[in-house]
Amino acid sequence: DYIRTVSDGVPLTEMFVSFSGGKDSTVVSDLVLRAMGTAQILHIYGDTTLEFPESYEYVKRFKKDHPKTPIVSSKNKDKDFYELVDVIGPPSRVMRPCCTIFKTGAIQRKIQTLFKGKKRILTFYGIRRSESTSRSKYDRESDSPKIAVQRTASPIIDWFDFDIWLYLLMTKIDFNDAYRLGYTRVG
């Protein structure tokens, strides 16, 4: 109901799922496709260039399993993560320029290309409050502070890891094999 309500009046050509290949964005993708009743919702895969090989394999499987779902990749081809680390040091909880440079910045450029001239677009995020203290303060819907034309909606914002895994296992949705290797975060 939430997804249908927040997207009411928004054309399919003005929305997308932010897709990382992790469990949360996988669940959001499934919820959005089911709620909207169509597979033709654009997905933008944020390729940070530091992805696990299993993530790339999962994205390939996702594309094969969802042939009607358009999936495009956003990737910063101008910067190199390791060169950036040599200049400013490794990312930390306090300083995380890699997210801006390799994820948000690349997605912003992709949005500007794909949604040129649009005044407002709706993005479905797989962010959850239980992930961190800073995310615990996020609203379920908000205007993006980083991408001016973007309105974000977070359908699973109040879910816990348990809820995500229960949904994935009960619906038998394919997910990233990196979790089977013991990683708790892969997106």
Coordinates of N, CA, C and O in Angstrom, one line a residue:
D1 N 0.8 -1.2 0.0 CA 0.0 0.0 0.0 C 0.9 1.3 0.0 O 0.6 2.2 -0.7
Y2 N 1.9 1.2 0.8 CA 2.8 2.4 0.9 C 3.4 2.7 -0.5 O 3.4 3.9 -0.9
I3 N 3.9 1.7 -1.2 CA 4.5 1.9 -2.5 C 3.5 2.5 -3.5 O 3.8 3.4 -4.2
R4 N 2.3 1.9 -3.5 CA 1.3 2.4 -4.4 C 0.9 3.9 -4.0 O 0.7 4.7 -4.9
T5 N 0.8 4.2 -2.8 CA 0.4 5.5 -2.3 C 1.5 6.5 -2.7 O 1.2 7.6 -3.3
V6 N 2.8 6.3 -2.4 CA 3.8 7.2 -2.6 C 4.1 7.4 -4.1 O 4.5 8.5 -4.5
S7 N 3.8 6.4 -4.9 CA 4.0 6.6 -6.4 C 2.7 7.0 -7.1 O 2.8 7.1 -8.4
D8 N 1.7 7.2 -6.4 CA 0.4 7.6 -7.1 C 0.6 8.9 -7.9 O 1.1 9.9 -7.3
G9 N 0.3 8.9 -9.1 CA 0.5 10.0 -10.0 C 1.9 10.2 -10.6 O 2.1 11.1 -11.4
V10 N 2.8 9.4 -10.2 CA 4.2 9.5 -10.8 C 4.3 8.5 -11.9 O 4.1 7.3 -11.8
P11 N 4.6 9.0 -13.1 CA 4.7 8.1 -14.3 C 5.9 7.1 -14.0 O 6.9 7.5 -13.4
L12 N 5.8 5.9 -14.6 CA 6.9 4.9 -14.5 C 8.2 5.5 -15.0 O 9.3 5.1 -14.6
T13 N 8.1 6.4 -16.0 CA 9.3 7.0 -16.6 C 10.0 8.0 -15.7 O 11.0 8.5 -16.0
E14 N 9.4 8.2 -14.5 CA 10.0 9.2 -13.5 C 10.3 8.5 -12.2 O 10.2 9.2 -11.1
M15 N 10.5 7.2 -12.2 CA 10.9 6.5 -11.0 C 11.9 5.5 -11.2 O 12.0 5.0 -12.4
F16 N 12.6 5.1 -10.2 CA 13.5 3.9 -10.3 C 13.8 3.3 -8.9 O 13.6 4.0 -7.9
V17 N 14.4 2.1 -9.0 CA 14.8 1.4 -7.8 C 16.3 1.6 -7.7 O 17.0 1.3 -8.7
S18 N 16.9 2.1 -6.6 CA 18.3 2.1 -6.4 C 18.7 0.8 -6.0 O 18.4 0.3 -4.9
F19 N 19.5 0.1 -6.8 CA 19.9 -1.3 -6.7 C 21.3 -1.5 -6.4 O 22.2 -1.1 -7.2
S20 N 21.7 -2.1 -5.3 CA 23.1 -2.3 -4.9 C 23.5 -3.8 -5.1 O 24.7 -4.1 -5.0
G21 N 22.6 -4.7 -5.2 CA 22.9 -6.1 -5.3 C 22.9 -6.7 -3.9 O 23.1 -7.9 -3.7
G22 N 22.6 -5.9 -2.9 CA 22.5 -6.4 -1.5 C 21.1 -6.9 -1.2 O 20.2 -6.7 -2.0
K23 N 20.9 -7.4 0.0 CA 19.7 -8.0 0.4 C 18.5 -7.0 0.5 O 17.4 -7.3 0.1
D24 N 18.9 -5.8 1.0 CA 17.8 -4.8 1.2 C 17.3 -4.3 -0.1 O 16.1 -4.2 -0.3
S25 N 18.2 -4.0 -1.1 CA 17.7 -3.5 -2.4 C 17.0 -4.6 -3.1 O 16.1 -4.3 -4.0
T26 N 17.4 -5.8 -2.9 CA 16.7 -7.0 -3.5 C 15.3 -7.1 -3.0 O 14.3 -7.2 -3.8
V27 N 15.1 -6.9 -1.8 CA 13.7 -6.9 -1.2 C 12.9 -5.7 -1.7 O 11.7 -5.9 -2.1
V28 N 13.5 -4.6 -1.7 CA 12.8 -3.4 -2.2 C 12.4 -3.6 -3.6 O 11.3 -3.2 -4.0
S29 N 13.3 -4.1 -4.4 CA 13.0 -4.3 -5.9 C 11.8 -5.2 -6.0 O 10.8 -4.9 -6.7
D30 N 11.8 -6.3 -5.2 CA 10.6 -7.3 -5.3 C 9.3 -6.6 -4.9 O 8.3 -6.8 -5.5
L31 N 9.4 -5.9 -3.8 CA 8.2 -5.2 -3.3 C 7.7 -4.2 -4.3 O 6.5 -4.1 -4.5
V32 N 8.6 -3.4 -4.9 CA 8.1 -2.4 -5.9 C 7.6 -3.0 -7.1 O 6.5 -2.6 -7.6
L33 N 8.2 -4.0 -7.6 CA 7.7 -4.7 -8.8 C 6.3 -5.3 -8.6 O 5.4 -5.3 -9.4
R34 N 6.2 -5.9 -7.4 CA 4.9 -6.5 -7.1 C 3.8 -5.5 -6.9 O 2.7 -5.6 -7.4
A35 N 4.1 -4.4 -6.1 CA 3.1 -3.4 -5.8 C 2.7 -2.6 -7.1 O 1.5 -2.3 -7.2
M36 N 3.7 -2.4 -8.0 CA 3.4 -1.6 -9.2 C 2.7 -2.5 -10.3 O 2.2 -2.0 -11.2
G37 N 2.8 -3.8 -10.1 CA 2.2 -4.7 -11.1 C 2.9 -4.7 -12.4 O 2.2 -5.1 -13.4
T38 N 4.1 -4.3 -12.5 CA 4.9 -4.3 -13.7 C 6.3 -4.6 -13.4 O 6.8 -4.2 -12.4
A39 N 7.0 -5.2 -14.4 CA 8.4 -5.5 -14.3 C 9.2 -4.3 -14.9 O 10.4 -4.3 -14.8
Q40 N 8.5 -3.4 -15.4 CA 9.2 -2.3 -16.2 C 9.5 -1.1 -15.4 O 9.4 0.0 -15.8
I41 N 10.1 -1.3 -14.2 CA 10.5 -0.2 -13.3 C 12.1 -0.2 -13.5 O 12.7 -1.2 -13.2
L42 N 12.6 0.9 -13.9 CA 14.0 1.1 -14.0 C 14.8 0.8 -12.7 O 14.3 1.2 -11.6
H43 N 15.9 0.1 -12.8 CA 16.8 -0.2 -11.7 C 18.1 0.5 -12.1 O 18.6 0.2 -13.2
I44 N 18.7 1.2 -11.1 CA 20.1 1.7 -11.4 C 21.0 1.0 -10.4 O 20.8 1.1 -9.2
Y45 N 21.9 0.3 -10.9 CA 22.9 -0.5 -10.1 C 24.1 0.4 -9.9 O 24.8 0.8 -10.8
G46 N 24.3 0.7 -8.6 CA 25.4 1.6 -8.2 C 26.7 0.8 -8.1 O 27.0 0.2 -7.0
D47 N 27.5 0.7 -9.1 CA 28.7 0.0 -9.1 C 29.8 0.8 -8.6 O 30.3 1.7 -9.3
T48 N 30.3 0.6 -7.4 CA 31.3 1.4 -6.8 C 32.7 1.0 -7.3 O 33.7 1.6 -6.9
T49 N 32.8 0.0 -8.1 CA 34.1 -0.6 -8.6 C 34.8 -1.4 -7.5 O 35.8 -2.0 -7.8
L50 N 34.2 -1.5 -6.3 CA 34.8 -2.3 -5.3 C 33.9 -3.4 -4.9 O 33.9 -3.9 -3.7
E51 N 33.1 -3.9 -5.8 CA 32.1 -4.9 -5.5 C 32.8 -6.3 -5.4 O 33.8 -6.6 -6.1
F52 N 32.1 -7.2 -4.6 CA 32.5 -8.6 -4.6 C 32.2 -9.2 -6.0 O 31.2 -8.8 -6.6
P53 N 33.0 -10.2 -6.4 CA 32.7 -10.9 -7.6 C 31.3 -11.5 -7.6 O 30.6 -11.5 -8.6
E54 N 30.9 -11.9 -6.4 CA 29.5 -12.5 -6.2 C 28.4 -11.5 -6.5 O 27.4 -11.8 -7.0
S55 N 28.7 -10.2 -6.3 CA 27.8 -9.2 -6.5 C 27.6 -9.0 -8.0 O 26.4 -8.9 -8.5
Y56 N 28.6 -9.0 -8.8 CA 28.5 -8.9 -10.2 C 27.8 -10.1 -10.8 O 26.9 -10.0 -11.7
E57 N 28.1 -11.3 -10.2 CA 27.4 -12.5 -10.7 C 25.9 -12.4 -10.3 O 25.0 -12.8 -11.1
Y58 N 25.6 -11.9 -9.2 CA 24.2 -11.8 -8.8 C 23.4 -10.8 -9.7 O 22.3 -11.1 -10.1
V59 N 24.0 -9.7 -10.0 CA 23.4 -8.7 -10.9 C 23.1 -9.4 -12.3 O 22.1 -9.2 -12.9
K60 N 24.1 -10.2 -12.8 CA 23.8 -10.9 -14.0 C 22.6 -11.9 -13.9 O 21.8 -11.9 -14.8
R61 N 22.5 -12.6 -12.8 CA 21.4 -13.5 -12.6 C 20.1 -12.7 -12.5 O 19.1 -13.1 -13.0
F62 N 20.2 -11.6 -11.8 CA 19.0 -10.7 -11.6 C 18.5 -10.3 -13.0 O 17.3 -10.3 -13.3
K63 N 19.4 -9.8 -13.8 CA 19.0 -9.4 -15.2 C 18.4 -10.6 -16.0 O 17.4 -10.4 -16.7
K64 N 18.9 -11.7 -15.8 CA 18.4 -12.9 -16.5 C 17.0 -13.3 -16.0 O 16.1 -13.6 -16.8
D65 N 16.8 -13.2 -14.7 CA 15.6 -13.6 -14.0 C 14.5 -12.5 -14.2 O 13.3 -12.8 -14.0
H66 N 14.9 -11.3 -14.6 CA 14.0 -10.1 -14.8 C 14.2 -9.5 -16.1 O 14.6 -8.3 -16.2
P67 N 14.0 -10.2 -17.2 CA 14.3 -9.7 -18.6 C 13.5 -8.4 -19.0 O 14.0 -7.7 -19.8
K68 N 12.4 -8.2 -18.3 CA 11.6 -7.0 -18.7 C 11.9 -5.8 -17.8 O 11.4 -4.7 -18.0
T69 N 12.8 -6.0 -16.8 CA 13.2 -4.9 -15.9 C 14.5 -4.2 -16.4 O 15.5 -4.9 -16.5
P70 N 14.4 -3.0 -16.8 CA 15.6 -2.3 -17.3 C 16.5 -2.0 -16.2 O 16.1 -1.5 -15.1
I71 N 17.8 -2.4 -16.4 CA 18.8 -2.2 -15.4 C 20.0 -1.6 -16.0 O 20.5 -2.1 -17.0
V72 N 20.3 -0.4 -15.5 CA 21.5 0.3 -16.0 C 22.5 0.4 -14.8 O 22.1 0.5 -13.7
S73 N 23.8 0.5 -15.2 CA 24.8 0.6 -14.2 C 25.3 2.1 -14.1 O 25.5 2.7 -15.1
S74 N 25.6 2.5 -12.9 CA 26.3 3.8 -12.8 C 27.6 3.5 -12.1 O 27.7 2.8 -11.2
K75 N 28.7 4.1 -12.7 CA 30.0 3.8 -12.3 C 30.9 5.0 -12.6 O 30.8 5.6 -13.6
N76 N 31.7 5.3 -11.6 CA 32.7 6.4 -11.8 C 33.9 5.9 -12.5 O 34.7 5.2 -12.0
K77 N 34.0 6.3 -13.8 CA 35.1 5.8 -14.6 C 36.3 6.7 -14.6 O 37.4 6.4 -15.1
D78 N 36.1 7.9 -14.0 CA 37.2 8.9 -14.0 C 38.2 8.8 -12.8 O 39.3 9.2 -12.8
K79 N 37.7 8.1 -11.7 CA 38.5 8.1 -10.5 C 38.9 6.6 -10.1 O 38.1 5.7 -10.5
D80 N 40.0 6.5 -9.4 CA 40.4 5.2 -9.0 C 40.4 5.2 -7.5 O 41.1 6.1 -6.9
F81 N 39.8 4.2 -6.9 CA 39.7 4.2 -5.4 C 41.0 4.2 -4.7 O 41.3 4.9 -3.8
Y82 N 42.0 3.3 -5.2 CA 43.3 3.2 -4.6 C 44.1 4.4 -4.7 O 44.9 4.8 -3.8
E83 N 44.0 5.2 -5.8 CA 44.7 6.4 -5.9 C 44.1 7.4 -4.9 O 44.9 8.2 -4.3
L84 N 42.8 7.4 -4.8 CA 42.2 8.3 -3.8 C 42.7 8.0 -2.4 O 43.0 8.9 -1.6
V85 N 42.8 6.7 -2.0 CA 43.3 6.3 -0.7 C 44.7 6.8 -0.5 O 45.1 7.3 0.6
D86 N 45.5 6.8 -1.5 CA 46.9 7.3 -1.4 C 47.0 8.8 -1.1 O 47.8 9.2 -0.4
V87 N 46.0 9.5 -1.7 CA 46.0 11.0 -1.5 C 45.4 11.4 -0.2 O 45.9 12.2 0.5
I88 N 44.2 10.8 0.2 CA 43.5 11.3 1.4 C 43.3 10.3 2.5 O 42.8 10.6 3.5
G89 N 43.8 9.1 2.3 CA 43.7 8.0 3.3 C 42.5 7.2 3.1 O 41.6 7.5 2.3
P90 N 42.4 6.1 3.8 CA 41.2 5.2 3.7 C 39.9 5.8 4.3 O 40.0 6.6 5.1
P91 N 38.8 5.3 3.8 CA 37.5 5.8 4.3 C 37.4 5.4 5.8 O 37.9 4.3 6.2
S92 N 36.6 6.1 6.5 CA 36.3 5.8 7.9 C 34.9 6.2 8.2 O 34.2 6.7 7.3
R93 N 34.4 6.0 9.4 CA 33.1 6.3 9.8 C 32.9 7.8 9.7 O 31.8 8.3 9.4
V94 N 33.9 8.6 10.0 CA 33.8 10.1 10.0 C 34.0 10.6 8.6 O 33.3 11.5 8.2
M95 N 35.0 10.1 7.8 CA 35.2 10.6 6.5 C 35.0 9.5 5.4 O 35.8 8.6 5.4
R96 N 34.0 9.7 4.6 CA 33.6 8.7 3.6 C 33.5 9.3 2.2 O 32.4 9.3 1.7
P97 N 34.6 9.9 1.7 CA 34.4 10.5 0.4 C 34.2 9.5 -0.7 O 33.7 9.8 -1.8
C98 N 34.5 8.2 -0.4 CA 34.3 7.2 -1.4 C 32.8 7.0 -1.8 O 32.5 6.8 -2.9
C99 N 32.0 7.2 -0.8 CA 30.5 7.1 -1.1 C 30.1 8.2 -2.0 O 29.3 7.9 -3.0
T100 N 30.5 9.4 -1.8 CA 30.2 10.5 -2.7 C 30.8 10.3 -4.0 O 30.1 10.5 -5.1
I101 N 32.0 10.0 -4.1 CA 32.7 9.9 -5.4 C 32.3 8.6 -6.2 O 32.0 8.7 -7.4
F102 N 32.2 7.5 -5.5 CA 32.0 6.2 -6.2 C 30.5 5.7 -6.3 O 30.2 4.8 -7.0
K103 N 29.7 6.3 -5.5 CA 28.3 5.9 -5.5 C 27.3 7.0 -5.8 O 26.8 7.1 -6.9
T104 N 27.2 8.0 -4.9 CA 26.2 9.0 -5.1 C 26.5 9.9 -6.3 O 25.7 10.2 -7.1
G105 N 27.8 10.3 -6.5 CA 28.2 11.1 -7.6 C 27.9 10.4 -8.9 O 27.4 11.0 -9.9
A106 N 28.3 9.1 -9.0 CA 28.0 8.3 -10.2 C 26.5 8.2 -10.5 O 26.1 8.3 -11.7
I107 N 25.8 7.9 -9.5 CA 24.3 7.8 -9.7 C 23.7 9.1 -10.1 O 22.8 9.2 -10.9
Q108 N 24.2 10.2 -9.5 CA 23.7 11.6 -9.8 C 23.9 11.8 -11.3 O 23.0 12.4 -12.0
R109 N 25.1 11.5 -11.8 CA 25.4 11.7 -13.2 C 24.5 10.9 -14.1 O 24.0 11.3 -15.1
K110 N 24.2 9.6 -13.7 CA 23.3 8.7 -14.4 C 21.9 9.3 -14.4 O 21.2 9.3 -15.4
I111 N 21.4 9.8 -13.3 CA 20.1 10.4 -13.2 C 20.0 11.6 -14.1 O 19.0 11.8 -14.8
Q112 N 21.0 12.5 -14.1 CA 21.0 13.7 -15.0 C 20.9 13.3 -16.5 O 20.2 13.9 -17.2
T113 N 21.5 12.1 -16.8 CA 21.4 11.7 -18.2 C 20.1 11.0 -18.5 O 19.5 11.4 -19.5
L114 N 19.6 10.1 -17.6 CA 18.4 9.4 -17.9 C 17.1 10.2 -17.7 O 16.1 10.0 -18.4
F115 N 17.2 11.2 -16.8 CA 16.0 11.9 -16.5 C 16.1 13.4 -16.8 O 15.6 14.3 -16.1
K116 N 16.8 13.7 -17.9 CA 17.1 15.1 -18.3 C 15.8 15.8 -18.5 O 14.8 15.3 -19.1
G117 N 15.7 17.0 -17.9 CA 14.5 17.8 -18.0 C 13.4 17.5 -17.0 O 12.4 18.2 -16.9
K118 N 13.5 16.4 -16.3 CA 12.5 16.1 -15.3 C 12.7 17.0 -14.0 O 13.8 17.2 -13.6
K119 N 11.6 17.4 -13.5 CA 11.6 18.3 -12.3 C 11.6 17.5 -11.0 O 12.1 17.9 -10.0
R120 N 11.1 16.3 -11.1 CA 11.0 15.4 -9.9 C 11.0 14.0 -10.3 O 10.3 13.6 -11.2
I121 N 11.9 13.2 -9.6 CA 11.9 11.7 -9.8 C 11.7 11.1 -8.5 O 12.1 11.6 -7.4
L122 N 11.2 9.9 -8.5 CA 11.0 9.1 -7.3 C 11.9 7.9 -7.3 O 12.0 7.2 -8.2
T123 N 12.6 7.8 -6.2 CA 13.6 6.7 -6.0 C 13.2 5.9 -4.8 O 13.0 6.4 -3.7
F124 N 13.2 4.6 -5.0 CA 13.0 3.6 -4.0 C 14.3 3.1 -3.4 O 15.1 2.5 -4.2
Y125 N 14.5 3.3 -2.2 CA 15.8 3.0 -1.5 C 15.6 1.8 -0.6 O 14.5 1.6 0.0
G126 N 16.6 1.0 -0.3 CA 16.6 -0.1 0.6 C 17.3 0.3 1.9 O 18.0 -0.6 2.5
I127 N 17.1 1.5 2.4 CA 17.7 1.9 3.6 C 16.8 1.6 4.8 O 15.6 1.6 4.7
R128 N 17.5 1.1 5.9 CA 16.7 0.8 7.1 C 17.3 1.5 8.3 O 18.5 1.7 8.5
R129 N 16.4 1.9 9.2 CA 16.8 2.7 10.4 C 17.7 1.8 11.3 O 18.6 2.4 12.0
S130 N 17.5 0.5 11.4 CA 18.3 -0.3 12.3 C 19.7 -0.5 11.8 O 20.5 -1.1 12.6
E131 N 20.1 0.0 10.7 CA 21.5 -0.2 10.2 C 22.5 0.7 10.9 O 23.7 0.2 11.0
S132 N 22.1 1.8 11.3 CA 23.1 2.7 12.0 C 22.4 3.8 12.8 O 21.2 4.1 12.6
T133 N 23.1 4.5 13.6 CA 22.6 5.6 14.4 C 22.2 6.7 13.5 O 21.1 7.3 13.7
S134 N 23.0 7.0 12.5 CA 22.6 8.1 11.6 C 21.3 7.8 10.8 O 20.5 8.6 10.6
R135 N 21.2 6.5 10.3 CA 20.1 6.2 9.6 C 18.8 6.0 10.4 O 17.7 6.1 9.9
S136 N 19.0 5.9 11.7 CA 17.8 5.8 12.6 C 17.0 7.1 12.6 O 15.8 7.1 13.0
K137 N 17.6 8.2 12.2 CA 16.9 9.4 12.1 C 16.3 9.7 10.8 O 15.7 10.8 10.6
Y138 N 16.5 8.9 9.8 CA 15.9 9.1 8.4 C 14.4 9.1 8.4 O 13.8 8.3 9.2
D139 N 13.8 9.9 7.5 CA 12.4 9.8 7.3 C 12.1 8.7 6.3 O 13.0 8.4 5.4
R140 N 10.9 8.3 6.3 CA 10.5 7.3 5.3 C 10.5 7.8 3.9 O 10.8 7.2 2.9
E141 N 10.1 9.1 3.8 CA 10.2 9.8 2.5 C 10.9 11.1 2.7 O 10.7 11.8 3.8
S142 N 11.7 11.5 1.8 CA 12.4 12.8 1.9 C 12.9 13.3 0.5 O 13.0 12.5 -0.4
D143 N 13.2 14.6 0.5 CA 13.8 15.1 -0.7 C 15.3 14.9 -0.5 O 15.8 15.1 0.6
S144 N 16.0 14.4 -1.5 CA 17.4 14.1 -1.4 C 18.2 15.3 -1.2 O 18.1 16.3 -1.9
P145 N 19.1 15.3 -0.1 CA 20.0 16.5 0.1 C 21.1 16.5 -0.9 O 21.7 17.5 -1.1
K146 N 21.4 15.4 -1.6 CA 22.5 15.3 -2.5 C 22.1 15.4 -4.0 O 22.9 15.9 -4.8
I147 N 20.9 15.0 -4.3 CA 20.4 15.0 -5.7 C 19.1 15.8 -5.8 O 18.1 15.3 -5.3
A148 N 19.2 17.0 -6.3 CA 18.1 18.0 -6.1 C 16.7 17.5 -6.6 O 15.7 17.8 -6.0
V149 N 16.7 16.8 -7.7 CA 15.4 16.5 -8.3 C 14.8 15.2 -7.7 O 13.7 14.8 -8.1
Q150 N 15.5 14.6 -6.8 CA 15.2 13.3 -6.3 C 14.3 13.3 -5.0 O 14.7 14.0 -4.0
R151 N 13.2 12.6 -5.0 CA 12.4 12.3 -3.9 C 12.7 10.8 -3.5 O 12.5 10.0 -4.4
T152 N 13.1 10.5 -2.3 CA 13.3 9.2 -1.9 C 12.2 8.6 -1.1 O 11.6 9.3 -0.3
A153 N 11.9 7.3 -1.3 CA 11.0 6.6 -0.6 C 11.6 5.3 -0.1 O 12.3 4.6 -0.9
S154 N 11.5 5.0 1.2 CA 12.2 3.8 1.8 C 11.1 2.9 2.3 O 10.8 3.0 3.5
P155 N 10.6 1.9 1.5 CA 9.6 1.0 1.9 C 9.9 0.1 3.1 O 9.0 -0.3 3.9
I156 N 11.2 -0.2 3.3 CA 11.6 -1.1 4.4 C 12.3 -0.4 5.5 O 13.0 -1.1 6.3
I157 N 12.1 0.9 5.7 CA 12.9 1.6 6.6 C 12.8 1.1 8.1 O 13.7 1.2 8.8
D158 N 11.6 0.5 8.4 CA 11.5 0.0 9.8 C 11.7 -1.5 9.9 O 11.4 -2.1 11.0
W159 N 12.2 -2.1 8.9 CA 12.5 -3.6 8.9 C 13.8 -3.8 9.6 O 14.7 -3.0 9.6
F160 N 13.9 -5.0 10.2 CA 15.2 -5.5 10.8 C 15.8 -6.5 9.9 O 15.1 -7.0 9.0
D161 N 17.0 -6.9 10.2 CA 17.7 -8.0 9.4 C 16.8 -9.2 9.3 O 16.6 -9.9 8.3
F162 N 16.2 -9.5 10.5 CA 15.3 -10.7 10.6 C 14.2 -10.6 9.5 O 13.9 -11.6 8.9
D163 N 13.6 -9.5 9.4 CA 12.5 -9.3 8.5 C 12.9 -9.5 7.0 O 12.2 -10.1 6.2
I164 N 14.1 -9.0 6.7 CA 14.7 -9.1 5.4 C 14.9 -10.6 5.1 O 14.5 -11.0 4.0
W165 N 15.6 -11.3 6.0 CA 15.9 -12.7 5.7 C 14.6 -13.5 5.7 O 14.5 -14.4 4.8
L166 N 13.7 -13.2 6.5 CA 12.4 -14.0 6.5 C 11.7 -13.8 5.2 O 11.2 -14.7 4.6
Y167 N 11.7 -12.5 4.7 CA 11.0 -12.2 3.4 C 11.7 -13.0 2.3 O 11.1 -13.6 1.4
L168 N 13.1 -12.9 2.2 CA 13.8 -13.6 1.2 C 13.6 -15.1 1.2 O 13.4 -15.7 0.1
L169 N 13.7 -15.7 2.4 CA 13.6 -17.1 2.5 C 12.1 -17.6 2.2 O 11.9 -18.7 1.6
M170 N 11.1 -16.9 2.7 CA 9.7 -17.3 2.5 C 9.3 -17.1 1.0 O 8.5 -17.9 0.6
T171 N 9.8 -16.1 0.4 CA 9.4 -15.9 -1.0 C 10.3 -16.6 -2.0 O 10.1 -16.6 -3.2
K172 N 11.4 -17.2 -1.5 CA 12.4 -17.9 -2.3 C 13.0 -17.1 -3.4 O 13.3 -17.6 -4.5
I173 N 13.2 -15.8 -3.1 CA 13.9 -14.9 -4.0 C 15.4 -15.1 -4.0 O 16.0 -15.3 -2.9
D174 N 16.0 -15.1 -5.2 CA 17.4 -15.3 -5.3 C 18.1 -14.1 -4.6 O 17.6 -13.0 -4.6
F175 N 19.2 -14.3 -4.0 CA 20.0 -13.2 -3.4 C 21.5 -13.4 -3.6 O 21.9 -14.5 -4.1
N176 N 22.3 -12.4 -3.3 CA 23.7 -12.4 -3.5 C 24.4 -13.5 -2.7 O 24.2 -13.6 -1.5
D177 N 25.2 -14.3 -3.4 CA 25.9 -15.4 -2.8 C 27.0 -15.0 -1.8 O 27.4 -15.8 -1.0
A178 N 27.4 -13.7 -1.8 CA 28.4 -13.3 -0.8 C 27.8 -13.5 0.6 O 28.6 -13.7 1.5
Y179 N 26.5 -13.4 0.8 CA 26.0 -13.6 2.1 C 26.2 -15.1 2.6 O 26.4 -15.3 3.8
R180 N 26.3 -16.0 1.6 CA 26.5 -17.4 2.0 C 28.0 -17.6 2.4 O 28.3 -18.6 3.0
L181 N 28.8 -16.6 2.1 CA 30.2 -16.7 2.5 C 30.4 -16.0 3.9 O 31.6 -16.0 4.4
G182 N 29.4 -15.5 4.5 CA 29.4 -15.0 5.8 C 29.4 -13.5 5.9 O 29.4 -12.9 7.0
Y183 N 29.4 -12.8 4.7 CA 29.4 -11.3 4.8 C 28.0 -10.9 5.2 O 27.0 -11.4 4.8
T184 N 27.9 -9.8 6.0 CA 26.7 -9.3 6.5 C 26.2 -8.1 5.7 O 25.0 -7.8 5.7
R185 N 27.2 -7.5 5.0 CA 26.8 -6.3 4.1 C 27.6 -6.5 2.8 O 28.8 -6.7 2.8
V186 N 26.8 -6.5 1.7 CA 27.5 -6.6 0.4 C 27.0 -5.6 -0.6 O 27.7 -5.5 -1.7
G187 N 26.0 -4.8 -0.4 CA 25.5 -3.9 -1.3 C 26.3 -2.6 -1.3 O 27.0 -2.3 -0.4

